[in-house]
Amino acid sequence: MNLIIDVGNTFVKLAVFESDSLICKHNVKQEDFSIQINTLRVKYPSIEKCIISSVGRLEKKSLDTIKRFYDVLILNADTKLPITNLYSTPRTLGVDRIALVCAAVKKFPNKNILIIDAGTCITYDFLKSNKQYLGGAISPGMRIRYKSLNTLTANLPLLETQAPKNITGTSTEASIHSGVVYGILNEIDGAVDHYKTKYSDLTVILTGGDAKFLSNQLKSSIFANPNFLLEGLNFILQFNSNE
């Protein structure tokens, strides 16, 4: 069994895999991390290996606890990967993006793949059918757009995410929802269309916290998978365990 730890900006995601099968997953705050780890250790004594992906910061005390119990791989720019990384600045490439690309090559071998992660930021990552990772794009995510309209202007309110009823907003709040949501939908559809002009056999994957909200509103044909990053981390751990 493998333990997957994904440290985000707000929460820590914990998952347990048996081979390629996701057994369980939990989202916890940093202060509840050690308690949840102890619970998993008791419930799944067969866990031997662990991978840690961190875009946030995992406290040293928590990391030391993990290393006491498991064989730990910390994902970074030096980790062996099942892809050829052609990114010109590999040490600045987010580990979350690395994991998503590795999940893609596992799930859709020999395909041209665009992975869209709709989270705090919206990231676009492109993998060619020969396993060459070229890079992609980064843009503001949904909550960043709502917050920036509020914090960088004098009078616009901070709103919770809501699907607009019409592209033409008839009030300030409706106009904000239309601008944010349709802006993202058009951005994603535009990116997909652009890639499809070059790669007609393109496979598109949508993941991240806002994937479910966006998936039914997009015109593009996509595969929505909320666990894609966790699956990618598990594959990287398996790949390094077999080296």
mmCIF file of C-alpha atoms in Angstrom:
data_model
loop_
_atom_site.group_PDB
_atom_site.id
_atom_site.type_symbol
_atom_site.label_atom_id
_atom_site.label_comp_id
_atom_site.label_asym_id
_atom_site.label_seq_id
_atom_site.Cartn_x
_atom_site.Cartn_y
_atom_site.Cartn_z
ATOM 1 C CA MET A 1 0.000 0.000 0.000
ATOM 2 C CA ASN A 2 1.087 3.570 -0.732
ATOM 3 C CA LEU A 3 0.374 6.752 1.211
ATOM 4 C CA ILE A 4 0.001 9.890 -0.914
ATOM 5 C CA ILE A 5 0.396 13.320 0.687
ATOM 6 C CA ASP A 6 -0.378 16.458 -1.317
ATOM 7 C CA VAL A 7 0.297 19.654 0.631
ATOM 8 C CA GLY A 8 -1.692 22.524 -0.839
ATOM 9 C CA ASN A 9 -2.014 26.186 0.037
ATOM 10 C CA THR A 10 -4.993 25.573 2.324
ATOM 11 C CA PHE A 11 -5.417 21.846 2.967
ATOM 12 C CA VAL A 12 -3.366 18.675 3.015
ATOM 13 C CA LYS A 13 -4.796 15.857 0.909
ATOM 14 C CA LEU A 14 -4.104 12.323 2.126
ATOM 15 C CA ALA A 15 -4.834 9.209 0.074
ATOM 16 C CA VAL A 16 -4.159 5.501 0.339
ATOM 17 C CA PHE A 17 -3.649 3.370 -2.776
ATOM 18 C CA GLU A 18 -3.567 -0.397 -3.197
ATOM 19 C CA SER A 19 -1.681 -0.761 -6.473
ATOM 20 C CA ASP A 20 -3.661 1.529 -8.862
ATOM 21 C CA SER A 21 -6.850 1.565 -6.774
ATOM 22 C CA LEU A 22 -7.730 4.530 -4.578
ATOM 23 C CA ILE A 23 -8.819 3.122 -1.211
ATOM 24 C CA CYS A 24 -9.534 6.358 0.650
ATOM 25 C CA LYS A 25 -8.791 10.079 0.634
ATOM 26 C CA HIS A 26 -9.074 12.876 3.199
ATOM 27 C CA ASN A 27 -8.670 16.667 3.182
ATOM 28 C CA VAL A 28 -7.292 17.982 6.476
ATOM 29 C CA LYS A 29 -5.922 21.214 7.871
ATOM 30 C CA GLN A 30 -2.258 21.357 8.900
ATOM 31 C CA GLU A 31 -3.158 21.288 12.595
ATOM 32 C CA ASP A 32 -5.110 18.028 12.126
ATOM 33 C CA PHE A 33 -2.453 16.350 10.000
ATOM 34 C CA SER A 34 -0.727 14.248 12.688
ATOM 35 C CA ILE A 35 -4.038 12.969 14.046
ATOM 36 C CA GLN A 36 -5.156 11.820 10.596
ATOM 37 C CA ILE A 37 -1.794 10.180 9.889
ATOM 38 C CA ASN A 38 -2.024 8.172 13.095
ATOM 39 C CA THR A 39 -5.570 7.124 12.184
ATOM 40 C CA LEU A 40 -4.441 5.909 8.753
ATOM 41 C CA ARG A 41 -1.423 4.133 10.227
ATOM 42 C CA VAL A 42 -3.664 2.118 12.522
ATOM 43 C CA LYS A 43 -6.327 1.449 9.882
ATOM 44 C CA TYR A 44 -3.887 0.521 7.106
ATOM 45 C CA PRO A 45 -0.841 -1.170 8.662
ATOM 46 C CA SER A 46 0.203 -2.466 5.218
ATOM 47 C CA ILE A 47 1.296 0.993 4.070
ATOM 48 C CA GLU A 48 5.041 0.909 3.402
ATOM 49 C CA LYS A 49 5.865 3.749 1.029
ATOM 50 C CA CYS A 50 4.889 7.392 0.913
ATOM 51 C CA ILE A 51 5.248 10.265 -1.543
ATOM 52 C CA ILE A 52 4.986 13.926 -0.544
ATOM 53 C CA SER A 53 4.119 16.686 -2.984
ATOM 54 C CA SER A 54 4.165 20.166 -1.501
ATOM 55 C CA VAL A 55 3.222 23.521 -3.010
ATOM 56 C CA GLY A 56 2.535 24.726 0.516
ATOM 57 C CA ARG A 57 4.694 23.995 3.547
ATOM 58 C CA LEU A 58 4.572 20.864 5.649
ATOM 59 C CA GLU A 59 5.764 21.469 9.201
ATOM 60 C CA LYS A 60 9.075 19.784 10.070
ATOM 61 C CA LYS A 61 7.429 17.981 12.978
ATOM 62 C CA SER A 62 4.884 16.445 10.617
ATOM 63 C CA LEU A 63 7.572 15.456 8.102
ATOM 64 C CA ASP A 64 9.672 13.810 10.825
ATOM 65 C CA THR A 65 6.635 11.816 11.924
ATOM 66 C CA ILE A 66 6.081 10.493 8.400
ATOM 67 C CA LYS A 67 9.746 9.526 7.982
ATOM 68 C CA ARG A 68 9.634 7.511 11.198
ATOM 69 C CA PHE A 69 6.993 5.183 9.839
ATOM 70 C CA TYR A 70 7.423 5.044 6.052
ATOM 71 C CA ASP A 71 9.909 4.970 3.201
ATOM 72 C CA VAL A 72 9.392 8.541 1.946
ATOM 73 C CA LEU A 73 9.902 10.041 -1.520
ATOM 74 C CA ILE A 74 9.697 13.839 -1.674
ATOM 75 C CA LEU A 75 8.753 14.937 -5.172
ATOM 76 C CA ASN A 76 11.085 17.584 -6.607
ATOM 77 C CA ALA A 77 12.924 18.518 -9.802
ATOM 78 C CA ASP A 78 15.417 15.663 -9.321
ATOM 79 C CA THR A 79 12.827 12.895 -9.001
ATOM 80 C CA LYS A 80 12.913 10.285 -11.780
ATOM 81 C CA LEU A 81 9.835 10.618 -13.970
ATOM 82 C CA PRO A 82 8.147 8.462 -16.653
ATOM 83 C CA ILE A 83 8.260 11.418 -19.081
ATOM 84 C CA THR A 84 10.857 13.551 -20.868
ATOM 85 C CA ASN A 85 10.685 17.001 -19.311
ATOM 86 C CA LEU A 86 11.459 19.706 -21.909
ATOM 87 C CA TYR A 87 10.394 22.617 -19.676
ATOM 88 C CA SER A 88 13.164 25.213 -19.941
ATOM 89 C CA THR A 89 13.111 25.987 -16.194
ATOM 90 C CA PRO A 90 12.400 22.575 -14.615
ATOM 91 C CA ARG A 91 13.273 23.748 -11.094
ATOM 92 C CA THR A 92 10.461 26.296 -11.204
ATOM 93 C CA LEU A 93 7.890 23.771 -12.413
ATOM 94 C CA GLY A 94 5.271 23.081 -9.751
ATOM 95 C CA VAL A 95 5.232 19.554 -8.387
ATOM 96 C CA ASP A 96 1.453 19.503 -8.795
ATOM 97 C CA ARG A 97 1.882 20.033 -12.548
ATOM 98 C CA ILE A 98 4.483 17.251 -12.686
ATOM 99 C CA ALA A 99 2.079 14.850 -10.986
ATOM 100 C CA LEU A 100 -0.765 15.689 -13.368
ATOM 101 C CA VAL A 101 1.391 15.065 -16.433
ATOM 102 C CA CYS A 102 2.545 11.714 -15.046
ATOM 103 C CA ALA A 103 -1.063 10.710 -14.386
ATOM 104 C CA ALA A 104 -1.836 11.539 -18.019
ATOM 105 C CA VAL A 105 0.899 9.336 -19.439
ATOM 106 C CA LYS A 106 -0.289 6.474 -17.220
ATOM 107 C CA LYS A 107 -3.993 6.866 -18.038
ATOM 108 C CA PHE A 108 -3.724 7.739 -21.733
ATOM 109 C CA PRO A 109 -0.505 6.253 -23.169
ATOM 110 C CA ASN A 110 0.597 7.306 -26.667
ATOM 111 C CA LYS A 111 -1.850 10.236 -26.741
ATOM 112 C CA ASN A 112 -1.461 13.987 -27.160
ATOM 113 C CA ILE A 113 -2.885 15.287 -23.887
ATOM 114 C CA LEU A 114 -3.891 18.677 -22.499
ATOM 115 C CA ILE A 115 -4.378 18.652 -18.722
ATOM 116 C CA ILE A 116 -6.338 21.551 -17.236
ATOM 117 C CA ASP A 117 -6.228 21.959 -13.464
ATOM 118 C CA ALA A 118 -8.905 24.400 -12.279
ATOM 119 C CA GLY A 119 -7.828 25.238 -8.748
ATOM 120 C CA THR A 120 -6.336 28.281 -7.038
ATOM 121 C CA CYS A 121 -4.700 28.915 -10.399
ATOM 122 C CA ILE A 122 -5.772 27.405 -13.700
ATOM 123 C CA THR A 123 -2.853 25.508 -15.189
ATOM 124 C CA TYR A 124 -2.591 24.072 -18.678
ATOM 125 C CA ASP A 125 -0.040 21.334 -19.346
ATOM 126 C CA PHE A 126 0.643 19.668 -22.678
ATOM 127 C CA LEU A 127 2.136 16.204 -23.162
ATOM 128 C CA LYS A 128 2.935 14.848 -26.614
ATOM 129 C CA SER A 129 2.198 11.256 -27.587
ATOM 130 C CA ASN A 130 5.923 10.425 -27.382
ATOM 131 C CA LYS A 131 5.927 11.294 -23.630
ATOM 132 C CA GLN A 132 7.573 14.682 -24.145
ATOM 133 C CA TYR A 133 6.296 17.340 -21.771
ATOM 134 C CA LEU A 134 6.487 20.784 -23.384
ATOM 135 C CA GLY A 135 4.907 23.107 -20.795
ATOM 136 C CA GLY A 136 1.677 25.063 -20.837
ATOM 137 C CA ALA A 137 0.147 28.119 -19.190
ATOM 138 C CA ILE A 138 -0.886 29.537 -15.816
ATOM 139 C CA SER A 139 -3.794 31.922 -15.253
ATOM 140 C CA PRO A 140 -5.826 33.148 -12.253
ATOM 141 C CA GLY A 141 -8.346 30.672 -10.877
ATOM 142 C CA MET A 142 -11.979 31.345 -10.047
ATOM 143 C CA ARG A 143 -11.545 32.559 -6.464
ATOM 144 C CA ILE A 144 -8.582 34.747 -7.393
ATOM 145 C CA ARG A 145 -10.738 36.471 -10.008
ATOM 146 C CA TYR A 146 -13.588 37.089 -7.594
ATOM 147 C CA LYS A 147 -11.181 38.349 -4.908
ATOM 148 C CA SER A 148 -9.193 40.580 -7.235
ATOM 149 C CA LEU A 149 -12.346 42.374 -8.393
ATOM 150 C CA ASN A 150 -13.119 43.119 -4.764
ATOM 151 C CA THR A 151 -9.633 44.015 -3.478
ATOM 152 C CA LEU A 152 -8.378 45.967 -6.495
ATOM 153 C CA THR A 153 -11.484 48.133 -6.922
ATOM 154 C CA ALA A 154 -13.276 50.536 -4.623
ATOM 155 C CA ASN A 155 -16.875 49.401 -4.911
ATOM 156 C CA LEU A 156 -17.187 45.856 -6.217
ATOM 157 C CA PRO A 157 -18.338 43.250 -3.656
ATOM 158 C CA LEU A 158 -16.701 39.906 -2.885
ATOM 159 C CA LEU A 159 -19.075 37.193 -4.082
ATOM 160 C CA GLU A 160 -19.255 33.441 -3.700
ATOM 161 C CA THR A 161 -18.986 31.376 -6.872
ATOM 162 C CA GLN A 162 -22.275 31.088 -8.737
ATOM 163 C CA ALA A 163 -23.232 29.967 -12.231
ATOM 164 C CA PRO A 164 -24.558 32.976 -14.153
ATOM 165 C CA LYS A 165 -28.107 32.765 -15.466
ATOM 166 C CA ASN A 166 -27.270 34.816 -18.537
ATOM 167 C CA ILE A 167 -24.162 36.206 -20.196
ATOM 168 C CA THR A 168 -25.698 39.672 -19.930
ATOM 169 C CA GLY A 169 -25.633 40.662 -16.281
ATOM 170 C CA THR A 170 -28.519 42.956 -15.330
ATOM 171 C CA SER A 171 -26.998 43.904 -11.960
ATOM 172 C CA THR A 172 -23.477 44.416 -10.630
ATOM 173 C CA GLU A 173 -23.482 41.023 -8.924
ATOM 174 C CA ALA A 174 -24.823 39.276 -12.029
ATOM 175 C CA SER A 175 -22.235 41.082 -14.151
ATOM 176 C CA ILE A 176 -19.408 39.861 -11.892
ATOM 177 C CA HIS A 177 -20.632 36.261 -12.046
ATOM 178 C CA SER A 178 -20.916 36.515 -15.837
ATOM 179 C CA GLY A 179 -17.467 38.064 -16.223
ATOM 180 C CA VAL A 180 -15.698 35.561 -13.982
ATOM 181 C CA VAL A 181 -17.424 32.349 -15.025
ATOM 182 C CA TYR A 182 -17.840 33.003 -18.748
ATOM 183 C CA GLY A 183 -14.343 34.435 -18.824
ATOM 184 C CA ILE A 184 -12.958 31.132 -17.539
ATOM 185 C CA LEU A 185 -15.198 28.991 -19.742
ATOM 186 C CA ASN A 186 -14.207 30.936 -22.862
ATOM 187 C CA GLU A 187 -10.548 30.809 -21.840
ATOM 188 C CA ILE A 188 -10.618 27.034 -21.439
ATOM 189 C CA ASP A 189 -12.593 26.409 -24.616
ATOM 190 C CA GLY A 190 -10.252 28.755 -26.487
ATOM 191 C CA ALA A 191 -7.150 26.950 -25.225
ATOM 192 C CA VAL A 192 -8.616 23.572 -26.204
ATOM 193 C CA ASP A 193 -9.529 24.837 -29.680
ATOM 194 C CA HIS A 194 -6.029 26.249 -30.153
ATOM 195 C CA TYR A 195 -4.374 22.940 -29.297
ATOM 196 C CA LYS A 196 -6.813 21.025 -31.495
ATOM 197 C CA THR A 197 -5.748 23.057 -34.540
ATOM 198 C CA LYS A 198 -2.293 21.516 -34.101
ATOM 199 C CA TYR A 199 -3.249 18.134 -32.631
ATOM 200 C CA SER A 200 -6.551 16.856 -33.988
ATOM 201 C CA ASP A 201 -6.359 13.697 -31.843
ATOM 202 C CA LEU A 202 -6.090 15.707 -28.615
ATOM 203 C CA THR A 203 -7.283 14.200 -25.317
ATOM 204 C CA VAL A 204 -8.393 16.819 -22.767
ATOM 205 C CA ILE A 205 -8.531 16.218 -19.009
ATOM 206 C CA LEU A 206 -10.093 18.609 -16.489
ATOM 207 C CA THR A 207 -9.287 18.289 -12.809
ATOM 208 C CA GLY A 208 -8.997 20.452 -9.699
ATOM 209 C CA GLY A 209 -11.399 21.914 -7.174
ATOM 210 C CA ASP A 210 -13.538 23.737 -9.731
ATOM 211 C CA ALA A 211 -13.633 20.899 -12.280
ATOM 212 C CA LYS A 212 -17.105 19.689 -11.356
ATOM 213 C CA PHE A 213 -18.550 23.212 -11.473
ATOM 214 C CA LEU A 214 -17.029 23.903 -14.901
ATOM 215 C CA SER A 215 -17.266 20.558 -16.673
ATOM 216 C CA ASN A 216 -20.958 20.640 -17.580
ATOM 217 C CA GLN A 217 -20.718 24.201 -18.879
ATOM 218 C CA LEU A 218 -17.808 23.701 -21.279
ATOM 219 C CA LYS A 219 -18.442 23.114 -24.967
ATOM 220 C CA SER A 220 -15.257 21.047 -25.295
ATOM 221 C CA SER A 221 -15.297 17.272 -24.920
ATOM 222 C CA ILE A 222 -13.271 16.475 -21.812
ATOM 223 C CA PHE A 223 -12.571 13.810 -19.212
ATOM 224 C CA ALA A 224 -13.280 15.188 -15.719
ATOM 225 C CA ASN A 225 -11.273 13.465 -12.991
ATOM 226 C CA PRO A 226 -11.051 15.050 -9.508
ATOM 227 C CA ASN A 227 -8.454 12.489 -8.333
ATOM 228 C CA PHE A 228 -6.037 12.913 -11.214
ATOM 229 C CA LEU A 229 -3.242 14.529 -9.190
ATOM 230 C CA LEU A 230 -3.388 11.812 -6.520
ATOM 231 C CA GLU A 231 -3.232 9.137 -9.220
ATOM 232 C CA GLY A 232 -0.204 10.846 -10.739
ATOM 233 C CA LEU A 233 1.624 10.937 -7.416
ATOM 234 C CA ASN A 234 0.894 7.262 -6.869
ATOM 235 C CA PHE A 235 2.278 6.448 -10.337
ATOM 236 C CA ILE A 236 5.477 8.435 -9.657
ATOM 237 C CA LEU A 237 5.946 6.510 -6.407
ATOM 238 C CA GLN A 238 5.400 3.208 -8.213
ATOM 239 C CA PHE A 239 7.809 4.241 -10.975
ATOM 240 C CA ASN A 240 10.572 5.046 -8.478
ATOM 241 C CA SER A 241 9.883 1.952 -6.402
ATOM 242 C CA ASN A 242 10.516 -0.216 -9.465
ATOM 243 C CA GLU A 243 13.810 1.465 -10.366
#
